[in-house]
Coordinates of C-alpha atoms in Angstrom, one line a residue:
M1 CA 84.5 114.5 114.3
F2 CA 87.3 112.8 116.4
R3 CA 87.9 109.7 114.3
K4 CA 88.4 111.7 111.0
I5 CA 91.0 114.1 113.1
I6 CA 92.8 111.2 113.2
F7 CA 92.6 110.3 109.8
F8 CA 94.2 113.8 109.3
A9 CA 96.7 113.0 110.5
L10 CA 97.2 109.9 108.8
L11 CA 97.3 111.5 105.2
I12 CA 99.3 114.2 106.1
T13 CA 102.3 111.0 106.5
L14 CA 101.3 109.3 104.0
E15 CA 101.4 112.2 101.3
A16 CA 105.0 113.0 103.1
W17 CA 108.0 111.2 100.3
G18 CA 108.2 111.4 96.3
A19 CA 111.1 111.2 94.3
P20 CA 113.2 108.0 95.7
C21 CA 116.8 110.0 95.3
C22 CA 115.7 113.4 97.1
G23 CA 113.7 112.5 100.1
T24 CA 111.2 113.8 101.2
T25 CA 109.8 116.7 98.7
A26 CA 107.1 118.5 101.2
N27 CA 109.1 119.5 104.7
N28 CA 105.5 117.9 106.1
P29 CA 105.5 118.3 110.2
S30 CA 104.8 115.4 112.1
L31 CA 101.4 117.2 113.5
I32 CA 99.2 116.0 116.3
T33 CA 95.6 117.0 114.7
G34 CA 93.3 115.5 117.5
D35 CA 92.4 115.2 121.5
D36 CA 95.7 113.9 122.5
S37 CA 98.8 114.6 124.4
F38 CA 102.2 112.7 122.0
Q39 CA 101.4 110.7 119.3
I40 CA 103.9 108.2 117.5
T41 CA 103.7 107.6 114.1
S42 CA 105.5 104.9 111.7
T43 CA 105.1 104.3 107.8
F44 CA 106.9 101.4 106.3
S45 CA 107.0 102.1 102.5
A46 CA 107.9 100.2 99.0
A47 CA 108.4 102.2 95.8
Q48 CA 109.6 101.5 92.3
V49 CA 110.8 103.9 89.7
V50 CA 108.1 102.8 86.6
A51 CA 108.9 105.9 84.3
E52 CA 111.1 109.3 83.9
A53 CA 109.8 112.9 83.5
S54 CA 111.9 114.6 81.2
V55 CA 112.6 118.2 82.1
K56 CA 110.3 119.3 79.5
G57 CA 107.7 116.9 80.4
E58 CA 108.0 113.9 78.5
I59 CA 107.0 110.6 80.3
K60 CA 109.4 108.1 79.4
E61 CA 108.5 104.9 80.9
R62 CA 111.5 102.6 82.3
S63 CA 113.4 99.8 80.7
Q64 CA 112.5 96.1 81.9
S65 CA 116.5 96.1 82.3
D66 CA 116.6 98.9 84.8
S67 CA 115.2 98.4 88.1
E68 CA 115.2 100.6 90.8
Q69 CA 113.9 100.3 94.1
S70 CA 113.3 101.8 97.6
Q71 CA 112.1 100.9 101.4
L72 CA 111.7 103.6 103.7
F73 CA 111.3 103.3 107.9
R74 CA 109.9 106.7 108.9
L75 CA 108.9 107.8 112.5
D76 CA 107.3 111.4 113.1
V77 CA 107.3 111.7 117.0
A78 CA 105.0 114.8 117.9
T79 CA 104.3 115.9 121.5
L80 CA 102.0 119.3 123.1
L81 CA 103.7 121.7 124.8
S82 CA 101.0 123.6 125.9
D83 CA 97.4 123.4 125.0
R84 CA 97.9 125.2 121.3
L85 CA 101.4 124.5 120.6
Q86 CA 103.2 121.3 120.1
L87 CA 106.4 120.0 118.6
G88 CA 106.9 117.4 116.1
L89 CA 110.7 114.9 114.8
T90 CA 110.7 112.8 112.1
L91 CA 113.8 110.4 111.5
P92 CA 113.8 108.9 108.2
M93 CA 116.0 105.3 107.7
Q94 CA 115.9 104.8 103.4
R95 CA 117.1 101.6 101.5
R96 CA 117.7 102.0 98.2
A97 CA 118.6 99.6 95.5
R98 CA 119.4 100.1 91.3
V99 CA 120.2 97.2 88.8
R100 CA 120.7 98.5 85.6
G101 CA 122.2 95.8 83.2
A102 CA 125.5 94.6 84.6
G103 CA 125.8 96.9 87.3
S104 CA 124.5 97.2 90.7
A105 CA 124.0 99.1 93.7
D106 CA 122.4 99.2 96.9
S107 CA 122.6 101.5 99.6
M108 CA 120.4 102.3 103.6
G109 CA 120.8 104.5 106.0
L110 CA 119.5 107.7 107.8
G111 CA 117.5 110.5 105.7
D112 CA 117.1 114.1 106.1
V113 CA 116.5 114.4 109.9
S114 CA 113.4 117.2 110.4
A115 CA 111.8 119.1 113.2
S116 CA 108.8 121.5 113.6
L117 CA 106.9 123.4 115.5
A118 CA 103.1 124.0 115.1
Y119 CA 100.5 126.2 116.4
E120 CA 96.6 125.3 115.9
L121 CA 95.4 128.9 114.9
I122 CA 91.7 127.9 115.0
P123 CA 90.3 125.1 117.4
E124 CA 87.3 123.6 116.6
W125 CA 85.8 123.9 120.2
S126 CA 82.3 124.4 118.7
Y127 CA 81.3 122.8 115.2
S128 CA 80.8 125.5 112.3
L129 CA 79.7 124.7 109.2
A130 CA 82.4 126.9 107.8
I131 CA 84.7 127.2 109.5
P132 CA 87.7 125.1 109.3
K133 CA 90.4 123.8 111.9
I134 CA 94.1 125.8 111.3
F135 CA 97.7 124.4 112.2
L136 CA 100.9 126.9 111.2
F137 CA 103.4 125.6 111.2
T138 CA 107.4 126.2 110.9
G139 CA 110.5 123.7 110.9
G140 CA 114.4 122.9 110.2
I141 CA 115.4 120.5 108.1
L142 CA 119.6 118.4 108.2
P143 CA 121.1 117.5 105.9
T144 CA 121.8 113.9 106.9
G145 CA 121.0 111.8 103.8
G146 CA 123.4 113.2 102.0
S147 CA 122.5 114.3 98.8
L148 CA 122.9 114.0 94.7
Y149 CA 125.9 116.0 94.8
D150 CA 128.1 114.2 97.5
A151 CA 126.9 110.6 96.5
K152 CA 130.2 107.9 95.7
E153 CA 128.1 104.6 95.1
L154 CA 127.2 103.5 91.7
Y155 CA 124.0 105.1 90.5
A156 CA 123.9 108.0 93.8
V157 CA 122.2 105.6 95.0
D158 CA 123.6 106.7 99.0
S159 CA 121.9 109.6 98.2
R160 CA 118.8 109.8 100.6
G161 CA 118.0 113.6 100.7
R162 CA 118.7 118.0 99.6
G163 CA 121.6 117.8 101.1
F164 CA 120.9 121.4 102.0
Y165 CA 120.2 123.1 105.8
G166 CA 116.8 124.1 105.2
L167 CA 113.9 126.5 107.1
S168 CA 109.5 125.5 106.4
V169 CA 106.4 127.1 106.6
G170 CA 103.3 126.6 106.6
A171 CA 99.6 125.6 107.2
L172 CA 97.2 122.6 107.4
I173 CA 93.2 123.2 106.9
L174 CA 90.3 120.7 108.0
K175 CA 87.4 120.6 107.5
S176 CA 84.0 117.3 108.0
W177 CA 81.0 117.4 106.8
G178 CA 78.9 114.5 108.2
N179 CA 80.7 111.6 106.8
F180 CA 83.0 113.4 104.8
D181 CA 86.1 115.8 105.3
L182 CA 88.4 117.6 103.8
S183 CA 92.4 118.4 104.2
L184 CA 94.4 120.9 103.0
L185 CA 98.1 121.0 103.4
I186 CA 100.3 124.2 101.7
E187 CA 103.9 124.5 102.4
G188 CA 107.6 126.6 101.1
H189 CA 110.8 125.7 101.8
H190 CA 114.2 128.0 101.6
F191 CA 117.4 125.7 101.3
F192 CA 121.0 127.8 102.7
P193 CA 123.9 127.8 100.3
K194 CA 126.6 125.3 100.7
E195 CA 130.3 125.0 100.0
K196 CA 132.0 121.9 98.4
S197 CA 136.1 121.6 98.6
T198 CA 137.7 119.7 95.9
E199 CA 141.2 119.1 95.0
L200 CA 140.9 121.6 92.2
G201 CA 139.3 124.4 94.5
N202 CA 135.7 125.4 96.4
V203 CA 132.7 124.5 94.6
K204 CA 129.0 126.5 95.8
F205 CA 125.7 125.1 95.4
T206 CA 122.7 127.1 96.0
S207 CA 119.2 125.8 96.0
G208 CA 116.0 127.7 94.4
L209 CA 113.0 128.1 96.4
G210 CA 111.2 125.3 96.9
N211 CA 106.7 124.8 98.0
A212 CA 104.7 121.8 98.0
Q213 CA 100.8 121.7 97.8
T214 CA 98.0 118.6 99.3
F215 CA 94.7 118.6 98.8
G216 CA 92.7 115.3 100.3
L217 CA 88.9 113.7 100.4
G218 CA 88.2 111.8 102.9
W219 CA 85.0 109.3 103.1
S220 CA 83.6 107.4 106.5
P221 CA 80.6 104.9 105.4
Y222 CA 78.2 104.9 107.9
G223 CA 80.3 107.7 110.0
G224 CA 82.0 104.3 110.8
A225 CA 85.6 103.7 112.4
L226 CA 87.0 102.8 108.4
R227 CA 87.4 105.6 106.1
L228 CA 88.0 106.0 102.4
G229 CA 89.9 108.2 100.8
L230 CA 91.9 109.9 97.3
A231 CA 95.1 112.6 98.2
I232 CA 96.8 114.8 95.2
S233 CA 99.8 116.5 96.0
R234 CA 102.0 118.6 94.5
S235 CA 105.7 119.7 94.9
H236 CA 108.4 121.8 93.0
E237 CA 111.7 122.1 94.5
G238 CA 114.4 125.0 92.4
A239 CA 117.3 124.8 90.1
V240 CA 120.0 124.6 91.8
N241 CA 123.1 126.4 90.7
T242 CA 126.9 126.1 90.7
T243 CA 129.6 128.8 91.4
G244 CA 133.2 128.5 91.9
I245 CA 135.3 125.9 90.2
F246 CA 132.4 124.7 88.7
E247 CA 129.8 127.3 86.9
G248 CA 126.7 125.5 86.4
Q249 CA 122.2 125.7 85.9
G250 CA 120.3 123.4 87.0
Q251 CA 116.8 122.9 86.2
P252 CA 113.5 122.7 88.4
V253 CA 111.9 119.5 89.5
E254 CA 108.1 119.3 89.7
L255 CA 106.8 116.6 90.9
W256 CA 102.5 116.0 90.7
N257 CA 101.9 112.8 93.3
S258 CA 98.5 110.5 93.0
S259 CA 97.4 108.5 95.9
L260 CA 94.1 106.1 96.9
Q261 CA 93.9 105.6 101.0
A262 CA 92.5 102.7 103.3
G263 CA 91.8 103.9 106.8
Y264 CA 91.0 102.2 110.0
L265 CA 90.1 103.4 113.6
I266 CA 91.5 100.3 116.0
S267 CA 90.7 102.0 119.1
D268 CA 90.3 105.2 120.2
D269 CA 94.4 105.6 120.5
S270 CA 95.2 103.5 117.7
S271 CA 95.0 103.4 113.8
I272 CA 95.9 101.7 111.0
N273 CA 96.2 103.4 106.8
L274 CA 97.5 101.7 103.9
N275 CA 97.7 103.8 100.8
F276 CA 99.0 103.1 97.1
S277 CA 100.6 106.5 95.3
D278 CA 100.9 106.6 91.6
Q279 CA 103.4 109.5 90.5
T280 CA 102.7 108.7 86.4
F281 CA 99.1 109.0 86.6
L282 CA 98.7 113.0 86.4
A283 CA 101.8 112.4 83.8
R284 CA 102.0 116.3 84.8
S285 CA 105.8 115.8 86.6
S286 CA 109.0 117.2 85.0
N287 CA 113.0 116.6 85.3
V288 CA 112.5 113.5 87.9
A289 CA 111.8 110.1 88.0
L290 CA 108.4 109.0 88.7
N291 CA 108.0 105.5 90.9
R292 CA 104.2 104.1 92.4
S293 CA 104.5 102.7 95.9
L294 CA 102.6 101.1 99.1
A295 CA 102.7 102.5 102.1
F296 CA 101.0 101.0 105.3
V297 CA 101.0 103.8 108.5
F298 CA 100.7 102.4 112.2
Q299 CA 99.9 105.5 114.6
K300 CA 98.9 104.6 118.5
R301 CA 98.4 108.6 120.4
W302 CA 98.2 109.4 124.0
E303 CA 94.9 111.6 125.5
R304 CA 95.5 114.7 126.8

């Protein structure tokens, strides 16, 4: 059971990144799910935009003359505050580059920083066939990554976040049966309105509510150190509307992601995970660029 809980934490980290222009689509927390007091997780991922999903959900492949790539390094730190209460911090760095015909742009910088507070609502002190392990969490998001509305570079490659201060709440449910495991993460978030001053006057941006879900299944052959898994995640971002000198109504973003994972427990206090994600496979997204990505995760833990 201890090994499975470790892989759950890696799954959460791997599913945390979505559209390349907007940083995280789900504000997934940095969580300790095993019998540890402190953990550090580092993630490196590389993504290539391969298609566009229209507002109506029609999928169109990107032209070969239009290349958009991103690389992400994310550091997650979590520590126990008490036996069941914990604090997490996420620091992302992202590089985005796009070449379209004769035009090209490249930018690297900090994404949206977030912090979370989590409580282990139902611990697994003794095994039960039906009762899962449940964490509740809440978090805050800082708009340190900029957004499409703040971008100054060509193709908005300097947009690495949502651009709003936000709050999130959610729950993580974990359960295992023998060599098989299941996880379900449910999250909702609210972004606060922001105003921007221009030479012509002020513009107010208001974002709708957002939510995300991730469902994962895993199998550890022979109960060993290897885990193979798959996951499906969905995220929804409410439309961004503008008032003031510019009046406009945006469109919501719907993003579906599928992934295959292979994890290995190096030792009792360290793990690695490799993840391949495809945002085109389920063909249910709308109003968003779609990518395929490969991620590598390393996690180090310190026991209680």
